[in-house]
mmCIF file of C-alpha atoms and ligand atoms in Angstrom:
data_model
loop_
_atom_site.group_PDB
_atom_site.id
_atom_site.type_symbol
_atom_site.label_atom_id
_atom_site.label_comp_id
_atom_site.label_asym_id
_atom_site.label_seq_id
_atom_site.Cartn_x
_atom_site.Cartn_y
_atom_site.Cartn_z
ATOM 1 C CA UNK A 39 171.184 -45.405 52.486
ATOM 2 C CA UNK A 40 168.675 -46.327 49.743
ATOM 3 C CA UNK A 41 169.879 -47.031 46.228
ATOM 4 C CA UNK A 42 168.159 -43.848 45.076
ATOM 5 C CA UNK A 43 169.789 -41.569 47.659
ATOM 6 C CA UNK A 44 173.179 -43.237 47.009
ATOM 7 C CA UNK A 45 172.928 -42.494 43.315
ATOM 8 C CA UNK A 46 171.894 -38.885 43.968
ATOM 9 C CA UNK A 47 174.898 -38.500 46.320
ATOM 10 C CA UNK A 48 177.180 -39.842 43.579
ATOM 11 C CA UNK A 49 175.536 -37.443 41.139
ATOM 12 C CA UNK A 50 176.098 -34.488 43.462
ATOM 13 C CA UNK A 51 179.737 -35.465 43.971
ATOM 14 C CA UNK A 52 180.240 -35.747 40.220
ATOM 15 C CA UNK A 53 178.736 -32.315 39.688
ATOM 16 C CA UNK A 54 181.022 -30.865 42.354
ATOM 17 C CA UNK A 55 184.076 -32.463 40.770
ATOM 18 C CA UNK A 56 183.101 -31.092 37.365
ATOM 19 C CA UNK A 57 182.645 -27.630 38.855
ATOM 20 C CA UNK A 58 186.099 -27.794 40.451
ATOM 21 C CA UNK A 59 187.677 -28.855 37.153
ATOM 22 C CA UNK A 60 185.975 -26.105 35.158
ATOM 23 C CA UNK A 61 186.854 -23.505 37.810
ATOM 24 C CA UNK A 62 190.541 -24.403 37.659
ATOM 25 C CA UNK A 63 190.414 -24.479 33.848
ATOM 26 C CA UNK A 64 188.848 -21.016 33.809
ATOM 27 C CA UNK A 65 191.460 -19.599 36.185
ATOM 28 C CA UNK A 66 194.613 -18.831 34.202
ATOM 29 C CA UNK A 67 197.905 -20.098 35.590
ATOM 30 C CA UNK A 68 200.050 -17.599 37.418
ATOM 31 C CA UNK A 69 202.957 -16.403 35.287
ATOM 32 C CA UNK A 70 205.968 -14.897 37.017
ATOM 33 C CA UNK A 71 209.507 -13.689 36.416
ATOM 34 C CA UNK A 72 212.274 -12.700 38.820
ATOM 35 C CA UNK A 73 215.653 -11.219 37.953
ATOM 36 C CA UNK A 74 218.842 -10.343 39.793
ATOM 37 C CA UNK A 75 221.677 -7.965 39.046
ATOM 38 C CA UNK A 76 224.153 -9.407 41.514
ATOM 39 C CA UNK A 77 224.695 -9.852 45.224
ATOM 40 C CA UNK A 78 227.029 -7.889 47.431
ATOM 41 C CA UNK A 79 225.786 -4.395 46.626
ATOM 42 C CA UNK A 80 227.554 -1.093 46.489
ATOM 43 C CA UNK A 81 227.565 0.844 49.797
ATOM 44 C CA UNK A 82 224.649 3.311 49.871
ATOM 45 C CA UNK A 83 226.928 6.350 49.779
ATOM 46 C CA UNK A 84 228.557 5.105 46.550
ATOM 47 C CA UNK A 85 225.356 4.398 44.633
ATOM 48 C CA UNK A 86 225.586 7.720 42.798
ATOM 49 C CA UNK A 87 223.591 10.940 43.051
ATOM 50 C CA UNK A 88 220.361 9.213 41.998
ATOM 51 C CA UNK A 89 220.630 6.733 44.910
ATOM 52 C CA UNK A 90 220.612 3.673 42.679
ATOM 53 C CA UNK A 91 217.941 4.948 40.286
ATOM 54 C CA UNK A 92 219.941 3.884 37.218
ATOM 55 C CA UNK A 93 220.298 0.364 38.599
ATOM 56 C CA UNK A 94 216.596 0.163 39.308
ATOM 57 C CA UNK A 95 215.764 1.475 35.831
ATOM 58 C CA UNK A 96 217.993 -1.212 34.318
ATOM 59 C CA UNK A 97 216.316 -3.888 36.408
ATOM 60 C CA UNK A 98 212.831 -2.611 35.523
ATOM 61 C CA UNK A 99 213.594 -2.553 31.815
ATOM 62 C CA UNK A 100 214.754 -6.188 31.878
ATOM 63 C CA UNK A 101 211.919 -7.273 34.183
ATOM 64 C CA UNK A 102 209.208 -5.735 32.010
ATOM 65 C CA UNK A 103 210.715 -7.045 28.765
ATOM 66 C CA UNK A 104 210.837 -10.565 30.193
ATOM 67 C CA UNK A 105 207.333 -10.255 31.611
ATOM 68 C CA UNK A 106 205.988 -9.022 28.257
ATOM 69 C CA UNK A 107 207.196 -12.268 26.668
ATOM 70 C CA UNK A 108 205.247 -14.293 29.250
ATOM 71 C CA UNK A 109 202.174 -12.086 28.950
ATOM 72 C CA UNK A 110 202.001 -12.708 25.205
ATOM 73 C CA UNK A 111 202.007 -16.441 25.889
ATOM 74 C CA UNK A 112 205.742 -16.833 25.209
ATOM 75 C CA UNK A 113 207.913 -19.453 26.888
ATOM 76 C CA UNK A 114 209.779 -19.009 30.152
ATOM 77 C CA UNK A 115 212.963 -19.815 28.200
ATOM 78 C CA UNK A 116 212.363 -16.843 25.882
ATOM 79 C CA UNK A 117 211.479 -14.625 28.850
ATOM 80 C CA UNK A 118 214.706 -15.334 30.770
ATOM 81 C CA UNK A 119 216.823 -15.025 27.608
ATOM 82 C CA UNK A 120 215.231 -11.645 26.810
ATOM 83 C CA UNK A 121 215.774 -10.282 30.328
ATOM 84 C CA UNK A 122 219.389 -11.453 30.570
ATOM 85 C CA UNK A 123 220.286 -10.151 27.078
ATOM 86 C CA UNK A 124 219.186 -6.662 28.133
ATOM 87 C CA UNK A 125 221.192 -6.823 31.358
ATOM 88 C CA UNK A 126 224.239 -8.010 29.383
ATOM 89 C CA UNK A 127 224.032 -4.817 27.331
ATOM 90 C CA UNK A 128 223.684 -2.613 30.419
ATOM 91 C CA UNK A 129 227.171 -1.439 31.478
ATOM 92 C CA UNK A 130 226.129 -1.152 35.144
ATOM 93 C CA UNK A 131 225.989 -4.922 35.550
ATOM 94 C CA UNK A 132 228.735 -7.538 35.578
ATOM 95 C CA UNK A 133 227.761 -9.383 32.394
ATOM 96 C CA UNK A 134 228.455 -8.614 28.752
ATOM 97 C CA UNK A 135 229.310 -4.901 28.469
ATOM 98 C CA UNK A 136 230.478 -3.701 31.897
ATOM 99 C CA UNK A 137 231.758 -7.117 32.980
ATOM 100 C CA UNK A 138 234.462 -7.190 35.643
ATOM 101 C CA UNK A 139 238.054 -7.689 34.468
ATOM 102 C CA UNK A 140 240.388 -10.608 35.010
ATOM 103 C CA UNK A 141 243.993 -10.278 36.239
ATOM 104 C CA UNK A 142 245.220 -9.726 32.665
ATOM 105 C CA UNK A 143 242.824 -6.780 32.198
ATOM 106 C CA UNK A 144 240.485 -8.598 29.808
ATOM 107 C CA UNK A 145 236.838 -9.640 30.148
ATOM 108 C CA UNK A 146 236.096 -13.383 30.168
ATOM 109 C CA UNK A 147 232.409 -14.165 30.161
ATOM 110 C CA UNK A 148 230.422 -17.126 31.508
ATOM 111 C CA UNK A 149 226.725 -17.909 31.000
ATOM 112 C CA UNK A 150 224.234 -20.754 31.236
ATOM 113 C CA UNK A 151 220.556 -21.501 30.948
ATOM 114 C CA UNK A 152 218.236 -24.429 31.573
ATOM 115 C CA UNK A 153 214.782 -25.474 30.427
ATOM 116 C CA UNK A 154 212.757 -27.057 33.236
ATOM 117 C CA UNK A 155 210.425 -28.779 30.770
ATOM 118 C CA UNK A 156 212.947 -31.328 29.486
ATOM 119 C CA UNK A 157 216.093 -30.510 31.528
ATOM 120 C CA UNK A 158 217.871 -29.298 28.386
ATOM 121 C CA UNK A 159 220.767 -26.977 29.255
ATOM 122 C CA UNK A 160 223.481 -24.908 27.604
ATOM 123 C CA UNK A 161 226.553 -23.149 28.999
ATOM 124 C CA UNK A 162 229.622 -21.245 27.872
ATOM 125 C CA UNK A 163 232.709 -20.199 29.768
ATOM 126 C CA UNK A 164 235.677 -17.924 29.170
ATOM 127 C CA UNK A 165 234.339 -16.264 26.022
ATOM 128 C CA UNK A 166 235.934 -12.950 25.092
ATOM 129 C CA UNK A 167 234.244 -11.756 21.890
ATOM 130 C CA UNK A 168 230.576 -12.776 22.017
ATOM 131 C CA UNK A 169 228.306 -9.833 22.672
ATOM 132 C CA UNK A 170 225.535 -11.909 24.238
ATOM 133 C CA UNK A 171 226.952 -14.944 26.030
ATOM 134 C CA UNK A 172 223.435 -16.038 27.077
ATOM 135 C CA UNK A 173 222.465 -16.279 23.418
ATOM 136 C CA UNK A 174 225.506 -18.471 22.806
ATOM 137 C CA UNK A 175 224.572 -20.703 25.769
ATOM 138 C CA UNK A 176 221.137 -21.090 24.230
ATOM 139 C CA UNK A 177 222.625 -22.067 20.853
ATOM 140 C CA UNK A 178 224.819 -24.627 22.603
ATOM 141 C CA UNK A 179 221.638 -26.084 24.064
ATOM 142 C CA UNK A 180 219.572 -25.963 20.893
ATOM 143 C CA UNK A 181 222.037 -26.298 18.032
ATOM 144 C CA UNK A 182 224.839 -28.513 19.361
ATOM 145 C CA UNK A 183 224.949 -32.005 20.888
ATOM 146 C CA UNK A 184 226.792 -30.572 23.935
ATOM 147 C CA UNK A 185 225.936 -28.809 27.184
ATOM 148 C CA UNK A 186 229.045 -26.684 27.819
ATOM 149 C CA UNK A 187 231.598 -25.098 25.479
ATOM 150 C CA UNK A 188 234.645 -23.105 26.561
ATOM 151 C CA UNK A 189 237.018 -20.466 25.191
ATOM 152 C CA UNK A 190 238.054 -20.555 21.542
ATOM 153 C CA UNK A 191 235.852 -23.561 20.737
ATOM 154 C CA UNK A 192 232.824 -21.690 22.049
ATOM 155 C CA UNK A 193 233.800 -18.668 19.987
ATOM 156 C CA UNK A 194 234.231 -20.687 16.828
ATOM 157 C CA UNK A 195 230.750 -22.096 17.395
ATOM 158 C CA UNK A 196 229.391 -18.561 17.960
ATOM 159 C CA UNK A 197 230.824 -17.471 14.601
ATOM 160 C CA UNK A 198 229.336 -20.524 12.876
ATOM 161 C CA UNK A 199 225.988 -19.665 14.413
ATOM 162 C CA UNK A 200 226.198 -16.112 13.105
ATOM 163 C CA UNK A 201 226.108 -14.506 16.575
ATOM 164 C CA UNK A 202 227.339 -10.949 16.991
ATOM 165 C CA UNK A 203 231.052 -10.776 17.791
ATOM 166 C CA UNK A 204 232.781 -7.702 19.249
ATOM 167 C CA UNK A 205 236.363 -6.883 20.227
ATOM 168 C CA UNK A 206 237.131 -7.534 23.904
ATOM 169 C CA UNK A 207 237.561 -3.777 24.509
ATOM 170 C CA UNK A 208 233.855 -3.372 23.799
ATOM 171 C CA UNK A 209 233.062 -5.008 27.159
ATOM 172 C CA UNK A 210 235.527 -2.896 29.164
ATOM 173 C CA UNK A 211 234.338 0.203 31.025
ATOM 174 C CA UNK A 212 236.487 2.745 32.922
ATOM 175 C CA UNK A 213 234.728 1.795 36.173
ATOM 176 C CA UNK A 214 235.785 -1.843 35.878
ATOM 177 C CA UNK A 215 239.385 -0.815 35.072
ATOM 178 C CA UNK A 216 239.409 1.225 38.280
ATOM 179 C CA UNK A 217 237.962 -1.703 40.217
ATOM 180 C CA UNK A 218 240.676 -4.012 38.916
ATOM 181 C CA UNK A 219 243.349 -1.524 40.002
ATOM 182 C CA UNK A 220 241.758 -1.243 43.413
ATOM 183 C CA UNK A 221 241.564 -5.028 43.876
ATOM 184 C CA UNK A 222 245.150 -5.470 42.708
ATOM 185 C CA UNK A 223 246.346 -2.867 45.178
ATOM 186 C CA UNK A 224 244.448 -4.582 48.003
ATOM 187 C CA UNK A 225 242.217 -1.565 48.644
ATOM 188 C CA UNK A 226 238.962 -3.343 47.742
ATOM 189 C CA UNK A 227 239.686 -6.321 49.999
ATOM 190 C CA UNK A 228 240.432 -3.901 52.802
ATOM 191 C CA UNK A 229 236.888 -2.543 52.396
ATOM 192 C CA UNK A 230 235.544 -6.122 52.491
ATOM 193 C CA UNK A 231 233.900 -5.800 49.090
ATOM 194 C CA UNK A 232 232.740 -8.857 47.169
ATOM 195 C CA UNK A 233 234.912 -8.816 44.053
ATOM 196 C CA UNK A 234 232.349 -9.368 41.346
ATOM 197 C CA UNK A 235 229.406 -7.117 41.828
ATOM 198 C CA UNK A 236 226.597 -7.259 39.304
ATOM 199 C CA UNK A 237 226.216 -10.781 37.886
ATOM 200 C CA UNK A 238 222.801 -11.088 36.250
ATOM 201 C CA UNK A 239 220.158 -13.794 36.137
ATOM 202 C CA UNK A 240 216.497 -14.538 35.550
ATOM 203 C CA UNK A 241 213.986 -17.261 36.410
ATOM 204 C CA UNK A 242 210.434 -17.581 35.095
ATOM 205 C CA UNK A 243 207.320 -19.724 34.906
ATOM 206 C CA UNK A 244 205.123 -19.420 31.809
ATOM 207 C CA UNK A 245 201.417 -19.963 31.161
ATOM 208 C CA UNK A 246 202.051 -23.619 30.290
ATOM 209 C CA UNK A 247 203.671 -24.119 33.719
ATOM 210 C CA UNK A 248 207.180 -24.505 32.326
ATOM 211 C CA UNK A 249 210.149 -23.191 34.317
ATOM 212 C CA UNK A 250 213.454 -21.770 33.060
ATOM 213 C CA UNK A 251 216.588 -20.193 34.558
ATOM 214 C CA UNK A 252 219.473 -18.184 33.083
ATOM 215 C CA UNK A 253 222.649 -16.621 34.513
ATOM 216 C CA UNK A 254 225.408 -14.495 32.929
ATOM 217 C CA UNK A 255 228.567 -12.959 34.403
ATOM 218 C CA UNK A 256 232.081 -11.686 33.972
ATOM 219 C CA UNK A 257 232.956 -13.602 37.159
ATOM 220 C CA UNK A 258 235.145 -12.098 39.868
ATOM 221 C CA UNK A 259 237.477 -9.121 39.504
ATOM 222 C CA UNK A 260 241.155 -10.117 39.167
ATOM 223 C CA UNK A 261 240.306 -13.784 38.504
ATOM 224 C CA UNK A 262 243.204 -15.810 37.097
ATOM 225 C CA UNK A 263 244.279 -18.725 34.890
ATOM 226 C CA UNK A 264 240.977 -19.531 33.243
ATOM 227 C CA UNK A 265 239.019 -19.439 36.490
ATOM 228 C CA UNK A 266 235.422 -20.614 36.097
ATOM 229 C CA UNK A 267 232.758 -19.632 38.630
ATOM 230 C CA UNK A 268 229.360 -21.104 39.405
ATOM 231 C CA UNK A 269 227.369 -19.120 36.837
ATOM 232 C CA UNK A 270 228.000 -21.453 33.862
ATOM 233 C CA UNK A 271 227.803 -24.617 35.970
ATOM 234 C CA UNK A 272 224.450 -26.357 35.751
ATOM 235 C CA UNK A 273 223.387 -27.221 39.288
ATOM 236 C CA UNK A 274 225.631 -24.618 40.950
ATOM 237 C CA UNK A 275 224.636 -21.230 39.484
ATOM 238 C CA UNK A 276 221.677 -22.274 37.349
ATOM 239 C CA UNK A 277 219.073 -25.023 37.534
ATOM 240 C CA UNK A 278 215.490 -25.595 36.369
ATOM 241 C CA UNK A 279 213.189 -28.583 36.682
ATOM 242 C CA UNK A 280 209.417 -28.366 36.282
ATOM 243 C CA UNK A 281 209.136 -30.952 39.058
ATOM 244 C CA UNK A 282 210.709 -28.603 41.607
ATOM 245 C CA UNK A 283 211.891 -25.065 40.847
ATOM 246 C CA UNK A 284 214.123 -22.785 38.758
ATOM 247 C CA UNK A 285 217.095 -21.034 40.396
ATOM 248 C CA UNK A 286 219.711 -18.463 39.344
ATOM 249 C CA UNK A 287 222.496 -17.658 41.802
ATOM 250 C CA UNK A 288 224.951 -14.833 42.414
ATOM 251 C CA UNK A 289 227.803 -14.573 44.875
ATOM 252 C CA UNK A 290 231.230 -15.994 45.613
ATOM 253 C CA UNK A 291 231.282 -18.739 42.997
ATOM 254 C CA UNK A 292 233.821 -21.012 44.648
ATOM 255 C CA UNK A 293 231.406 -21.549 47.560
ATOM 256 C CA UNK A 294 228.376 -21.902 45.299
ATOM 257 C CA UNK A 295 230.103 -24.611 43.253
ATOM 258 C CA UNK A 296 231.053 -26.648 46.320
ATOM 259 C CA UNK A 297 227.557 -26.351 47.769
ATOM 260 C CA UNK A 298 225.860 -27.097 44.405
ATOM 261 C CA UNK A 299 223.491 -24.335 45.427
ATOM 262 C CA UNK A 300 220.867 -24.218 42.665
ATOM 263 C CA UNK A 301 220.395 -27.976 42.512
ATOM 264 C CA UNK A 302 220.457 -28.335 46.285
ATOM 265 C CA UNK A 303 217.501 -25.974 46.636
ATOM 266 C CA UNK A 304 215.499 -27.858 43.985
ATOM 267 C CA UNK A 305 216.438 -31.204 45.581
ATOM 268 C CA UNK A 306 215.064 -30.080 48.956
ATOM 269 C CA UNK A 307 211.827 -29.083 47.238
ATOM 270 C CA UNK A 308 211.579 -32.305 45.275
ATOM 271 C CA UNK A 309 212.760 -34.925 47.750
ATOM 272 C CA UNK A 310 211.726 -33.401 51.061
ATOM 273 C CA UNK A 311 208.586 -31.725 49.766
ATOM 274 C CA UNK A 312 209.641 -28.418 51.336
ATOM 275 C CA UNK A 313 208.140 -25.147 50.160
ATOM 276 C CA UNK A 314 210.607 -23.223 47.965
ATOM 277 C CA UNK A 315 211.064 -20.444 50.551
ATOM 278 C CA UNK A 316 212.156 -22.925 53.232
ATOM 279 C CA UNK A 317 214.545 -24.720 50.873
ATOM 280 C CA UNK A 318 216.151 -21.444 49.730
ATOM 281 C CA UNK A 319 216.554 -20.259 53.316
ATOM 282 C CA UNK A 320 218.150 -23.521 54.408
ATOM 283 C CA UNK A 321 220.783 -23.323 51.670
ATOM 284 C CA UNK A 322 221.472 -19.559 51.559
ATOM 285 C CA UNK A 323 221.175 -18.662 55.258
ATOM 286 C CA UNK A 324 222.157 -22.050 56.659
ATOM 287 C CA UNK A 325 224.598 -24.047 54.602
ATOM 288 C CA UNK A 326 226.268 -21.152 52.737
ATOM 289 C CA UNK A 327 226.654 -18.982 55.823
ATOM 290 C CA UNK A 328 228.186 -21.856 57.804
ATOM 291 C CA UNK A 329 230.667 -22.396 54.973
ATOM 292 C CA UNK A 330 231.448 -18.689 54.561
ATOM 293 C CA UNK A 331 229.834 -18.261 51.122
ATOM 294 C CA UNK A 332 228.382 -14.804 50.478
ATOM 295 C CA UNK A 333 225.619 -14.245 47.935
ATOM 296 C CA UNK A 334 222.042 -15.036 47.074
ATOM 297 C CA UNK A 335 219.537 -16.595 44.705
ATOM 298 C CA UNK A 336 216.297 -15.904 42.909
ATOM 299 C CA UNK A 337 213.890 -18.776 42.374
ATOM 300 C CA UNK A 338 210.411 -19.577 41.136
ATOM 301 C CA UNK A 339 208.164 -22.625 41.617
ATOM 302 C CA UNK A 340 205.591 -24.122 39.225
ATOM 303 C CA UNK A 341 202.702 -22.303 40.929
ATOM 304 C CA UNK A 342 204.336 -18.916 40.309
ATOM 305 C CA UNK A 343 205.777 -18.413 43.798
ATOM 306 C CA UNK A 344 208.912 -16.248 43.748
ATOM 307 C CA UNK A 345 211.694 -16.354 46.348
ATOM 308 C CA UNK A 346 214.651 -13.960 46.567
ATOM 309 C CA UNK A 347 217.046 -14.929 49.359
ATOM 310 C CA UNK A 348 220.498 -13.472 50.090
ATOM 311 C CA UNK A 349 223.013 -13.378 52.918
ATOM 312 C CA UNK A 350 224.971 -10.391 51.539
ATOM 313 C CA UNK A 351 224.243 -6.757 52.501
ATOM 314 C CA UNK A 352 221.964 -6.589 49.472
ATOM 315 C CA UNK A 353 221.111 -8.012 46.073
ATOM 316 C CA UNK A 354 219.942 -6.092 43.023
ATOM 317 C CA UNK A 355 216.670 -7.796 42.211
ATOM 318 C CA UNK A 356 213.122 -7.555 40.945
ATOM 319 C CA UNK A 357 210.001 -9.615 40.335
ATOM 320 C CA UNK A 358 206.709 -9.350 38.523
ATOM 321 C CA UNK A 359 203.742 -11.721 38.300
ATOM 322 C CA UNK A 360 200.184 -11.941 36.983
ATOM 323 C CA UNK A 361 198.642 -11.134 40.380
ATOM 324 C CA UNK A 362 199.864 -7.575 39.772
ATOM 325 C CA UNK A 363 202.955 -7.676 41.998
ATOM 326 C CA UNK A 364 205.904 -5.752 40.553
ATOM 327 C CA UNK A 365 208.929 -4.638 42.573
ATOM 328 C CA UNK A 366 212.632 -3.929 42.398
ATOM 329 C CA UNK A 367 214.960 -3.590 45.375
ATOM 330 C CA UNK A 368 218.619 -3.313 46.256
ATOM 331 C CA UNK A 369 218.938 -3.642 50.030
ATOM 332 C CA UNK A 370 217.008 -5.784 52.472
ATOM 333 C CA UNK A 371 213.721 -3.938 52.375
ATOM 334 C CA UNK A 372 211.370 -4.642 50.790
ATOM 335 C CA UNK A 373 212.139 -8.323 50.535
HETATM 336 N N1 LIG B 1257 228.926 -15.960 40.982
HETATM 337 C C1 LIG B 1257 229.809 -15.192 40.151
HETATM 338 C C2 LIG B 1257 231.111 -15.911 40.017
HETATM 339 O O1 LIG B 1257 231.593 -16.431 41.005
HETATM 340 C C3 LIG B 1257 230.045 -13.820 40.665
HETATM 341 C C4 LIG B 1257 228.845 -13.086 41.216
HETATM 342 O O2 LIG B 1257 227.744 -13.574 41.188
HETATM 343 O O3 LIG B 1257 229.007 -11.953 41.704
HETATM 344 O O4 LIG B 1257 231.672 -15.908 38.960
#
């Protein structure tokens, strides 16, 4: 090759590289959000006369509110907080108002969230008077030197932070009282129902490529003695790391804690280089099923890929992204 043709080849390569850079700069990043409203799922014949329409409407409201945050250039952390706050106020779901009841007939709430940008995290457990536990988890992350606060200490902090406090009765709905009675009498177990239907969660990736995850729950019906599930445990029910993925889980918490589900999925992505879908399948359909753990997860990766995997009869869920995809579902189809 002559010196002249070599330099023109270098020039052409440079031009190509520049073109590639400007093309990727011109193409906006994919933003995406996914939410869940719990695994397990009510049998079809008990979904109510609208066939689950109210559940879907609740999911859509939260999904669109979270997506609107991302669309305006907001952070994934704000998007997941917004979506979960709305689901906490919706009495159909097991978080905030409408939470399931513990053995003593009261609601004890758990929540956590994580920022994939810097691995900051906040969690609360066993709170009984804070209207939006996810908001409190966020304050723990942003306004305290700690990651997790429990019970009365968490509530004292909530009051100091000026968060809205409500009497415990505010969370309690007649449906959850009936469920507690049915679990206590053994009727629910006889039907093989998962005793904590409706935990909520959200994961998102924003325009800056940052990931976040959030989860909120009342736990399991008839839980006892200060029981803590996976939802407020970073790595079990919630995890986010820009280097891998963001995950929010729902299901039988005792199994999810022992399998460190959310972190395990991200670790497979990060250390094995697996695509998110393969990692989620391995943990939810492989490891959890072998161990007898029922439930599912929602997850998102830095390129905006969303995965919703569950081994229960269904999982209330939804997703929306900037390619125009928007869906909610309860049972297996559509996935
Ligand atoms: N994972 C929650 C817990 O064990 C319950 C659920 O997701 O249904 O507290």
